[in-house]
Short mmCIF file of C-alpha atoms in Angstrom, two decimals:
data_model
loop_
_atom_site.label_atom_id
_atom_site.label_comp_id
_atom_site.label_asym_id
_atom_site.label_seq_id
_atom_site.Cartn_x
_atom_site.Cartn_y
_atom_site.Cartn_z
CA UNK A 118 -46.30 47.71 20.51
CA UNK A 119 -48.09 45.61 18.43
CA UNK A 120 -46.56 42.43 19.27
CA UNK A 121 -46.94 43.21 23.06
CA UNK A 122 -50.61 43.73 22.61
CA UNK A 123 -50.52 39.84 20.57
CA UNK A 124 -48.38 38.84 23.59
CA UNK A 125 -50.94 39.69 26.17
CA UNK A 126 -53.85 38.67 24.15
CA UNK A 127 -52.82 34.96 23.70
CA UNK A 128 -51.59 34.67 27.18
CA UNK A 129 -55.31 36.07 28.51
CA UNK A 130 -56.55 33.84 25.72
CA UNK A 131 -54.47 30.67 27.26
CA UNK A 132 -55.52 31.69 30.64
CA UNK A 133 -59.39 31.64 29.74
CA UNK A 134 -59.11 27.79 28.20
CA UNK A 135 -57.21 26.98 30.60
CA UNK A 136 -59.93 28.06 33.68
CA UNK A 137 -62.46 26.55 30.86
CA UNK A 138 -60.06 23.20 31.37
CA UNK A 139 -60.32 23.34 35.10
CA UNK A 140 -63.73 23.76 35.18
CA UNK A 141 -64.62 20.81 33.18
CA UNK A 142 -62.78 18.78 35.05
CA UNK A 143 -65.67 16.48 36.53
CA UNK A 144 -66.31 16.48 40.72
CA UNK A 145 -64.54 13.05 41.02
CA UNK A 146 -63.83 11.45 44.43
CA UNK A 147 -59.99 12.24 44.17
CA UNK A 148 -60.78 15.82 42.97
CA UNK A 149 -63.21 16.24 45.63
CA UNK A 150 -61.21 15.10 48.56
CA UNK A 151 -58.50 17.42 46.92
CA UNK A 152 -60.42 20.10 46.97
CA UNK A 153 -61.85 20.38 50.12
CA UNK A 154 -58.51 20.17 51.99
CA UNK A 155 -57.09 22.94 49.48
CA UNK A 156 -60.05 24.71 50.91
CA UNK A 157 -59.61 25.08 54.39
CA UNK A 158 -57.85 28.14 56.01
CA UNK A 159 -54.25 28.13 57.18
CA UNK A 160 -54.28 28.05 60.78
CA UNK A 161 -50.45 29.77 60.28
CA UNK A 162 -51.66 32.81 59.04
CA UNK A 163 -50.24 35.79 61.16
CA UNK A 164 -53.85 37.54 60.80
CA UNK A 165 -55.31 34.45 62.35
CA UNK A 166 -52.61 34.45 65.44
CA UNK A 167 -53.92 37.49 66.52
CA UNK A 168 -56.34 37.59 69.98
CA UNK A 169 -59.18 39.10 68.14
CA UNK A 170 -62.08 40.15 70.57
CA UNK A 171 -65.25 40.35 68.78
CA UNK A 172 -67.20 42.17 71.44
CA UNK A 173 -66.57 46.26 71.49
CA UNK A 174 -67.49 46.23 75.63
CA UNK A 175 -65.49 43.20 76.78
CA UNK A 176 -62.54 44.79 74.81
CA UNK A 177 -63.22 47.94 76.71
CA UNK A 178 -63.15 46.36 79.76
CA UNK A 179 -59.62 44.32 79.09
CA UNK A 180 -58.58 47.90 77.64
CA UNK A 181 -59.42 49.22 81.55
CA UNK A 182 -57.95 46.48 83.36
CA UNK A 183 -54.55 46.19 81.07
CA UNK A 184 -53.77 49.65 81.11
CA UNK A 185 -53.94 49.15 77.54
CA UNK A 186 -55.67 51.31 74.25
CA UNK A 187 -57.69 49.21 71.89
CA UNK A 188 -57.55 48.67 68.31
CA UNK A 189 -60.61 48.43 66.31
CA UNK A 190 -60.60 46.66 62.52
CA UNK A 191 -63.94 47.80 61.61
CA UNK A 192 -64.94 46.73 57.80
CA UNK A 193 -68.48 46.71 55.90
CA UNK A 194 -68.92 42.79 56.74
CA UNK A 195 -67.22 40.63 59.75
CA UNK A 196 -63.08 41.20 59.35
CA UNK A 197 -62.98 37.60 60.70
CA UNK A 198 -65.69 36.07 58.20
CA UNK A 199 -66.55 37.52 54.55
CA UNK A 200 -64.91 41.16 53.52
CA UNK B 162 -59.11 40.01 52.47
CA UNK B 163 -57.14 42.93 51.77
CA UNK B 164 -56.12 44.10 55.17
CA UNK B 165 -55.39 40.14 56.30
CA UNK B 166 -53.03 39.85 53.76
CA UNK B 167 -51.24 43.25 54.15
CA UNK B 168 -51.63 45.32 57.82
CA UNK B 169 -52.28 42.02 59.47
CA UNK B 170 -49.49 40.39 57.72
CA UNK B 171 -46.58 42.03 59.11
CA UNK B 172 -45.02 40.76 61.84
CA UNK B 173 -44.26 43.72 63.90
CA UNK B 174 -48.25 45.29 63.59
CA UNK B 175 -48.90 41.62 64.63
CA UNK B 176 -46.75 41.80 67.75
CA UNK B 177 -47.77 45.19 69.02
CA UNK B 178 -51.42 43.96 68.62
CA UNK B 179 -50.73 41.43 70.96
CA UNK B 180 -48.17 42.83 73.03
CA UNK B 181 -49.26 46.69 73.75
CA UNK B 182 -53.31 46.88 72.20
CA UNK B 183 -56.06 45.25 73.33
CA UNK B 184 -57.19 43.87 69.62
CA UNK B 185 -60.93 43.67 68.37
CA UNK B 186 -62.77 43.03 65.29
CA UNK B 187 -66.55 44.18 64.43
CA UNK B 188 -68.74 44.65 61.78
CA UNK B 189 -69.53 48.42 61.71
CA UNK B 190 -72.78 48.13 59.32
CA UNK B 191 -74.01 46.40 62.59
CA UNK B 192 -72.05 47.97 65.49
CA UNK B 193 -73.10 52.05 64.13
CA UNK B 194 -76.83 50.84 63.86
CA UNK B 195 -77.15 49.24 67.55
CA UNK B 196 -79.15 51.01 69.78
CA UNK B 197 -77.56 49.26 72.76
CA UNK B 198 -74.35 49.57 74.98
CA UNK B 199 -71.78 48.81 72.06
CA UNK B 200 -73.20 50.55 69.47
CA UNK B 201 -73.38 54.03 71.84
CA UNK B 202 -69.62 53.44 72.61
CA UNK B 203 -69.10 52.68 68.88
CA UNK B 204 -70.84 55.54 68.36
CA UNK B 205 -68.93 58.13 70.57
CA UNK B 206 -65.58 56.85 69.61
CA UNK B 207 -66.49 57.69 65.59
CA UNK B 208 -68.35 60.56 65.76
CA UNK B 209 -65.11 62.13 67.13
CA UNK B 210 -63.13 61.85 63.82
CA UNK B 211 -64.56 64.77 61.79
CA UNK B 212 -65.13 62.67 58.64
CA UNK B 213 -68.07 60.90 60.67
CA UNK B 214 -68.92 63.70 63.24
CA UNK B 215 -70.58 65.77 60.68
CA UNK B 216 -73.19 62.97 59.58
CA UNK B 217 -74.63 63.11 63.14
CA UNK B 218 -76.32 65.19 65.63
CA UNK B 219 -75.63 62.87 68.40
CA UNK B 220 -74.16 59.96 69.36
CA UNK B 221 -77.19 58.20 70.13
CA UNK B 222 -78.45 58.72 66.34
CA UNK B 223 -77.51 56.06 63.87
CA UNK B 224 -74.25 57.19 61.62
CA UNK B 225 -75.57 57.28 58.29
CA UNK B 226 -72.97 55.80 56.49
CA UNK B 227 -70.35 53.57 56.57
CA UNK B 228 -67.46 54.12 59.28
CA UNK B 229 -65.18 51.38 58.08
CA UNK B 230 -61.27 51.84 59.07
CA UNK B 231 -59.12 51.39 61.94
CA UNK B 232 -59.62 52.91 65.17
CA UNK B 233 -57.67 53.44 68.11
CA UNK B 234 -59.23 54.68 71.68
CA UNK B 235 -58.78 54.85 75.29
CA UNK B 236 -61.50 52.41 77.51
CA UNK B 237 -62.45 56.10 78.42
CA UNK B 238 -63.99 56.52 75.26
CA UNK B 239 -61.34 59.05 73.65
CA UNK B 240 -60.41 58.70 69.79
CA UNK B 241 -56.76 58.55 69.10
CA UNK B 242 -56.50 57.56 65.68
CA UNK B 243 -58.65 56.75 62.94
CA UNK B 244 -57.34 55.47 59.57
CA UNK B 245 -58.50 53.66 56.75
CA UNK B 246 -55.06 53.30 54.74
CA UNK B 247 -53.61 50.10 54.26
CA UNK B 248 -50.22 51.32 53.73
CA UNK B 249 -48.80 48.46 56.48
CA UNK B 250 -45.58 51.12 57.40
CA UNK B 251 -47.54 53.81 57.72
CA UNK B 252 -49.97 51.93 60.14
CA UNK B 253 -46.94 50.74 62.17
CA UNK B 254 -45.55 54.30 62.36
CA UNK B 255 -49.22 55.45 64.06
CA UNK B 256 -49.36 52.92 65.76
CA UNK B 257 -46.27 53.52 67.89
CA UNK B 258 -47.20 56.95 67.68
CA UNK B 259 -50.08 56.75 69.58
CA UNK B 260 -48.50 54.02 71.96
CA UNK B 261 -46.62 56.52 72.82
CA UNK B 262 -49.41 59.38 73.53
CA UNK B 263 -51.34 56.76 75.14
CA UNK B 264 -48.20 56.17 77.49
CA UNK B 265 -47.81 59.46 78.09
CA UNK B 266 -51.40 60.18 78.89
CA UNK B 267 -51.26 57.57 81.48
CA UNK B 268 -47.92 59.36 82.54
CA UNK B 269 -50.02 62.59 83.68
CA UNK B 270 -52.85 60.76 84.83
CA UNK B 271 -50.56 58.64 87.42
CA UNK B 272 -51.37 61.11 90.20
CA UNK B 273 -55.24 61.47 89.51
CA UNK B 274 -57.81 59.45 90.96
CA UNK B 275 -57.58 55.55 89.56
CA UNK B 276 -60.60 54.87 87.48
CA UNK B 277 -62.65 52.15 88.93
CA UNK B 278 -63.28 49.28 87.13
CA UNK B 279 -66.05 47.00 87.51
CA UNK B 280 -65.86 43.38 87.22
CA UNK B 281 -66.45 41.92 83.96
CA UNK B 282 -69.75 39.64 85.19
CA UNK B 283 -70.98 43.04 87.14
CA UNK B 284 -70.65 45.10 83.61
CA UNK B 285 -71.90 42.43 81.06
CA UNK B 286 -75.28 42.24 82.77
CA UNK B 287 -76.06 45.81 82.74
CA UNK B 288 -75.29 46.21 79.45
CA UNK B 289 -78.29 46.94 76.75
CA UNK B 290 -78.09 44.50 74.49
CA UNK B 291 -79.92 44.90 70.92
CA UNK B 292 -81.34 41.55 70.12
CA UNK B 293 -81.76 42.80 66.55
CA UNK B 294 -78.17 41.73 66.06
CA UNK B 295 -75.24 39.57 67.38
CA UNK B 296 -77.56 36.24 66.29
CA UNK B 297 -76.77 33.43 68.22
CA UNK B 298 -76.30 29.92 65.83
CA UNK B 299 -79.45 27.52 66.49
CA UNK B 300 -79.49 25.20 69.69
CA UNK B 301 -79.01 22.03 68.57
CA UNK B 302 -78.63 22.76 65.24
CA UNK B 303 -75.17 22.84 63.29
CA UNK B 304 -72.34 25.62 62.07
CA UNK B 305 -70.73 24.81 58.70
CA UNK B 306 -67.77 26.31 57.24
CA UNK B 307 -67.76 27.59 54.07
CA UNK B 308 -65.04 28.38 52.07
CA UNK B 309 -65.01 29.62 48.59
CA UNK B 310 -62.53 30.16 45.80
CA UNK B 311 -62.13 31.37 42.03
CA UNK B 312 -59.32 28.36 40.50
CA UNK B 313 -58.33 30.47 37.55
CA UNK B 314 -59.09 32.52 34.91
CA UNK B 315 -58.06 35.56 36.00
CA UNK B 316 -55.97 37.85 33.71
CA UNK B 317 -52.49 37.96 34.60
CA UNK B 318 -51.41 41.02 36.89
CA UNK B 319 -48.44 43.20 38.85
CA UNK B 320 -51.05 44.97 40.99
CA UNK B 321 -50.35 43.32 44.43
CA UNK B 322 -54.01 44.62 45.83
CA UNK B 323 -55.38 42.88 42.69
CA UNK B 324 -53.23 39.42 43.11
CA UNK B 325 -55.06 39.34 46.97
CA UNK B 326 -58.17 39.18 45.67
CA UNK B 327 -57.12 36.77 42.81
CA UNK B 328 -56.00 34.47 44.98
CA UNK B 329 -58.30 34.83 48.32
CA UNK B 330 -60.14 32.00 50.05
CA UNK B 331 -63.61 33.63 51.35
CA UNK B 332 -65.00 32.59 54.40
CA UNK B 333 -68.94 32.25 55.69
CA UNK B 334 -70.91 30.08 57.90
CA UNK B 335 -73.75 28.29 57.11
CA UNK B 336 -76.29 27.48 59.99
CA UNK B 337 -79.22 24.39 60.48
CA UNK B 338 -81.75 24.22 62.38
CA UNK B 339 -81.86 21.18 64.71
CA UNK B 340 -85.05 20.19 62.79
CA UNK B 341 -83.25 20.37 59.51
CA UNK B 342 -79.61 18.71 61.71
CA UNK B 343 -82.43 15.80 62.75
CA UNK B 344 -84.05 15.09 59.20
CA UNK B 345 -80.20 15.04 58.31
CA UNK B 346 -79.11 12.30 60.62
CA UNK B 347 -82.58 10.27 59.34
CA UNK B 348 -80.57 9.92 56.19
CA UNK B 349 -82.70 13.29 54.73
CA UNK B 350 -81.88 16.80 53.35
CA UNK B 351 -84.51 19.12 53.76
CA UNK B 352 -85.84 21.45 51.24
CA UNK B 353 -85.46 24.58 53.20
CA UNK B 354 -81.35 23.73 54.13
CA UNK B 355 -80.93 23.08 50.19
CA UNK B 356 -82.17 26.16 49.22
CA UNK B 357 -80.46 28.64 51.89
CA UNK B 358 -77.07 26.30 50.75
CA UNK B 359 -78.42 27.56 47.13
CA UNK B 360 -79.41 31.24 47.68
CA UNK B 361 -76.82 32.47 50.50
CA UNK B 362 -73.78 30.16 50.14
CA UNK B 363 -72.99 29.27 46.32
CA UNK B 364 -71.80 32.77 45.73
CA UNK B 365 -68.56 34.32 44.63
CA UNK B 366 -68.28 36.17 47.92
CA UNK B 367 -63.51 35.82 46.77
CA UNK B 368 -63.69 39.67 46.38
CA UNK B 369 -66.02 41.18 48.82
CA UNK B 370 -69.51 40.98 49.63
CA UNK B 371 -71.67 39.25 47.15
CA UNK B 372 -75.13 39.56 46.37
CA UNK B 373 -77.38 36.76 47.70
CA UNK B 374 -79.37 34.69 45.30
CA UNK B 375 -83.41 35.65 45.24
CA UNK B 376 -85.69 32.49 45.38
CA UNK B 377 -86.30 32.48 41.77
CA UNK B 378 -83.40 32.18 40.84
CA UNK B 379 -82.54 29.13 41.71
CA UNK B 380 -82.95 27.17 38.77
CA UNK B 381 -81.88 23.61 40.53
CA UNK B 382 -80.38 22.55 43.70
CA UNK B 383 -80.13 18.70 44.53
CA UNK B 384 -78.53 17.37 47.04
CA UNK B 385 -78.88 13.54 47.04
CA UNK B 386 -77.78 11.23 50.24
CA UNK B 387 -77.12 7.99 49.58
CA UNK B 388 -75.04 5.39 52.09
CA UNK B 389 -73.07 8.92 53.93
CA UNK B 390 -72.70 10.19 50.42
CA UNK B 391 -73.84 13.76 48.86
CA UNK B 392 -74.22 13.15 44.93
CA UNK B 393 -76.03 16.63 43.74
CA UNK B 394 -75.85 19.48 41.07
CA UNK B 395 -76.99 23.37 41.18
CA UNK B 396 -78.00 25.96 38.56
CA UNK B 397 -78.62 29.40 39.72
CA UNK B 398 -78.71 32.33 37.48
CA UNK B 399 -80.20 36.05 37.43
CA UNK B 400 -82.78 36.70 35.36
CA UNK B 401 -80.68 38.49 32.77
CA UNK B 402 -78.20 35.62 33.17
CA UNK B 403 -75.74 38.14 34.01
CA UNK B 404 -74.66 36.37 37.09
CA UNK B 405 -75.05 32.68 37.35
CA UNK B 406 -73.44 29.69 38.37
CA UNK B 407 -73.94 26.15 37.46
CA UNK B 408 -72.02 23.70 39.45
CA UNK B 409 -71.95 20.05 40.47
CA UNK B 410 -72.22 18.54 44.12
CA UNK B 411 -70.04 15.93 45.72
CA UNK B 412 -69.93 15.49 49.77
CA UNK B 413 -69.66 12.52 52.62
CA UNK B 414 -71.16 12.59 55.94
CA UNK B 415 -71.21 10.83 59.28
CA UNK B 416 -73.59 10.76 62.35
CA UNK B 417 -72.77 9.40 65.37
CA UNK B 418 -75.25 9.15 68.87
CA UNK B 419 -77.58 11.03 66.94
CA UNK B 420 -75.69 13.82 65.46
CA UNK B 421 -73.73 14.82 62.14
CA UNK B 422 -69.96 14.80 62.71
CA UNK B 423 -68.73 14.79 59.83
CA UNK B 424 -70.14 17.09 56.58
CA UNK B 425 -67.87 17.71 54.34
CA UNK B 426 -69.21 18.83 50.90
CA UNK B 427 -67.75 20.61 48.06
CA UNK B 428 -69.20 22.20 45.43
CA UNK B 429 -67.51 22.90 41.90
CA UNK B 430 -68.82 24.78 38.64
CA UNK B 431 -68.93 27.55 36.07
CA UNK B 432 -69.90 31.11 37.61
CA UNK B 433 -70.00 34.37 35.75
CA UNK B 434 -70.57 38.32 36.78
CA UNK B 435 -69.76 40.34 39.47
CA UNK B 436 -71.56 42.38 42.00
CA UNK B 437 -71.42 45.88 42.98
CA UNK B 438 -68.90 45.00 45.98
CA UNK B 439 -67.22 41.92 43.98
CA UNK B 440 -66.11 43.88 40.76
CA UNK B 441 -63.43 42.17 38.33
CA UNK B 442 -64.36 38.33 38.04
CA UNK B 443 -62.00 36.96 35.46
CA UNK B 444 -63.68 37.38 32.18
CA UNK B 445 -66.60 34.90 31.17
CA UNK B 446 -66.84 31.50 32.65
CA UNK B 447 -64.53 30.70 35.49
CA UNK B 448 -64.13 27.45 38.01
CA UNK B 449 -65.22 28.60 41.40
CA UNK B 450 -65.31 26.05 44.19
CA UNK B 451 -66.81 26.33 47.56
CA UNK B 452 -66.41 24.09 50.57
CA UNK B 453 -68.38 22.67 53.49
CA UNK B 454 -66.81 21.40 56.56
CA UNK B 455 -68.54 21.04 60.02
CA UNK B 456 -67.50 24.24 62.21
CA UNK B 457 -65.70 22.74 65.73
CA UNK B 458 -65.74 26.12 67.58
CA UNK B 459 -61.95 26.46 67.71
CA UNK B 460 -62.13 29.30 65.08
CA UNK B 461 -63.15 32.54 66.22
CA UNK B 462 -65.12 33.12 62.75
CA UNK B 463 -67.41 29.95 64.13
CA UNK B 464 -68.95 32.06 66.35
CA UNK B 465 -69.98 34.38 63.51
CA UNK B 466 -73.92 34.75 62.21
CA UNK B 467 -73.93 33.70 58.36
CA UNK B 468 -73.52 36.46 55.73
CA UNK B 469 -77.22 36.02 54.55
CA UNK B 470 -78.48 36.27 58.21
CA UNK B 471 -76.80 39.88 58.17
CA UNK B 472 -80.02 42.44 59.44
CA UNK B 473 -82.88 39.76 59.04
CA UNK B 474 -82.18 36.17 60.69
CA UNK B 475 -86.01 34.88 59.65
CA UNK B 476 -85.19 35.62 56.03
CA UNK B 477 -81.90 33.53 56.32
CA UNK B 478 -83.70 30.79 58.79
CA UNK B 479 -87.29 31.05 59.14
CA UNK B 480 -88.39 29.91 62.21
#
């Protein structure tokens, strides 16, 4: 038990210096081109493939005309933006 | 985050979404509180699950709390489902489910009268529209990306919910104003455009939605431009220091005929502390960076009003 508990403390320990390490690491040009394309969503992302409306009454309508039932994803914040 | 990378990750949800629903995604914070044609239909569709129909006289009255979840209806206006479980197999099995009461609904219907529909430009313009929400961005002004996320530190863990968060790219948009979109193309950045950049969009909004920064807490924001070139730093802590972040600057931009096409930015630092909707940071100091790229309308989350703007636009970008 004891030498699990060690276990897990050095490896949180490791994993603190080594966000400290990242961190440091100064906003070069190569880091920051780097960066910003790690940063950008992935267009491939079955979520994102999706034919999200964003208006309740135009998917209403569509709903009427397609014979079809809608499906709301209603979240505290835009689904499509920050939640 | 969550739901994206679980109930809107599997492949047959996915398919029935676009196959057999007709799929749409709102805010319901705004949506309950509109006193206009969506937020009455909103209304009537969520005051008919019994967890929400209790908090409400009417349908016309605001719901008092939140009414987050999925929902399925008819375009009549009749509740089949509402769920707020994430459990991807179980959706899928409701799902079908109510495809098939929906199907069968339409089955008994087939000799009643056929509702009529009006046409979509017909129906738009008499809809009530709330102009307290559903902002539109600024005319002539720009929509930035902005893209945030925690590079380590986290404590190792199994929890899969957990790993989402740990690993989740945010997403916000930051607006201009075409005065601030003009100083920028004169080879200027504005005061007021640094310090909305500071207060509503270097936040740890990985895990859910963060608390904006108040003015005086903004310790420093520079943003130097130099030759297309963003050189700049940013401290920003509460007054406790309980939540802070202290980060440096780096971006390029272009203009062309009189406009920015190109602003790509990227900020990267030290933040600390959580808020009440963005519990379990890693522990102390950990590298969050955030990214700025020029918004090109092909995402649907372009069209979104920024975080900040969220029940008070003049607070986010005074007019």
């Amino acid at each position: 038990m004891a030498f699990r508990f060690l276990g897990f403390f050095v490896m949180l320990v490791s994993v603190i210096i080594a966000a400290q390490a990242a961190v440091s690491a100064e906003l070069t040009s190569e880091r920051f081109t780097q960066l910003h394309r790690e940063l950008q969503a992935d267009d491939a992302a079955l979520w994102r493939t999706i034919p999200w409306n964003t208006d309740l009454l135009v998917a209403r309508r569509k709903a009427g005309q397609q014979n079809r039932p809608i499906f709301i994803w209603a979240m505290d914040g835009h689904p499509l933006g920050c939640t | 985050m969550l739901d994206r990378a679980s109930t809107f990750a599997h492949p047959q949800i996915v398919r029935l979404l676009k196959e057999k629903f007709v799929p749409v995604a709102l805010d319901q914070a705004d949506t309950r509180r509109q006193q206009d044609s969506e937020g009455d239909f909103y209304r009537q569709l969520a005051i008919q699950h019994s967890a929400f129909g209790l908090s409400t006289r009417n349908a016309k009255s605001a719901i008092s709390r939140t009414t987050q979840g999925f929902y399925i209806a008819t375009a009549s206006g009749e509740l089949l489902l509402y769920n707020n479980n994430r459990d991807p197999g179980k959706m899928l099995r409701l799902m079908n489910e109510k495809l098939r009461e929906f199907a069968s609904s339409q089955q008994d219907q087939a000799g009643a009268s056929p509702v009529v529909l009006q046409s979509d430009r017909e129906s738009e313009s008499e809809d009530k529209v709330d102009q307290r929400y559903g902002f539109q961005s600024p005319k002539g002004g720009l929509v930035v990306r902005v893209q945030a996320k925690v590079l380590g530190g986290y404590p190792p863990t199994d929890d899969p919910w957990r790993e989402i968060f740990q690993s989740a790219l945010s997403r916000d948009n930051l607006w201009i104003s075409a005065v601030e979109h003009k100083s920028i193309v004169q080879g200027k950045v504005p005061d007021s455009l640094l310090h909305r950049i500071a207060r509503f969009h270097l936040v740890d909004n990985t895990r859910g939605e963060p608390l904006m920064w108040k003015p005086d807490e903004v310790k420093r924001i520079k943003m130097d431009l130099a030759d297309g070139q963003f050189t700049g730093s940013a401290l920003i802590h509460s007054s406790n220091n309980d939540r802070g972040y202290d980060a440096e600057i780096r971006g390029v931009i272009e203009v062309a005929d009189g406009s920015v096409i190109r602003f790509d930015v990227v900020a990267l630092g030290k933040c600390w502390g959580e808020g009440p909707y963005t519990r379990n940071p890693p522990p102390g100091k950990f590298p969050l960076a955030i990214s700025f790229t020029l918004a090109d309308g092909t995402d649907l989350a372009d069209s979104l009003s920024p975080q900040g703007a969220r029940g008070w636009l003049d607070a986010y970008l005074p007019k």
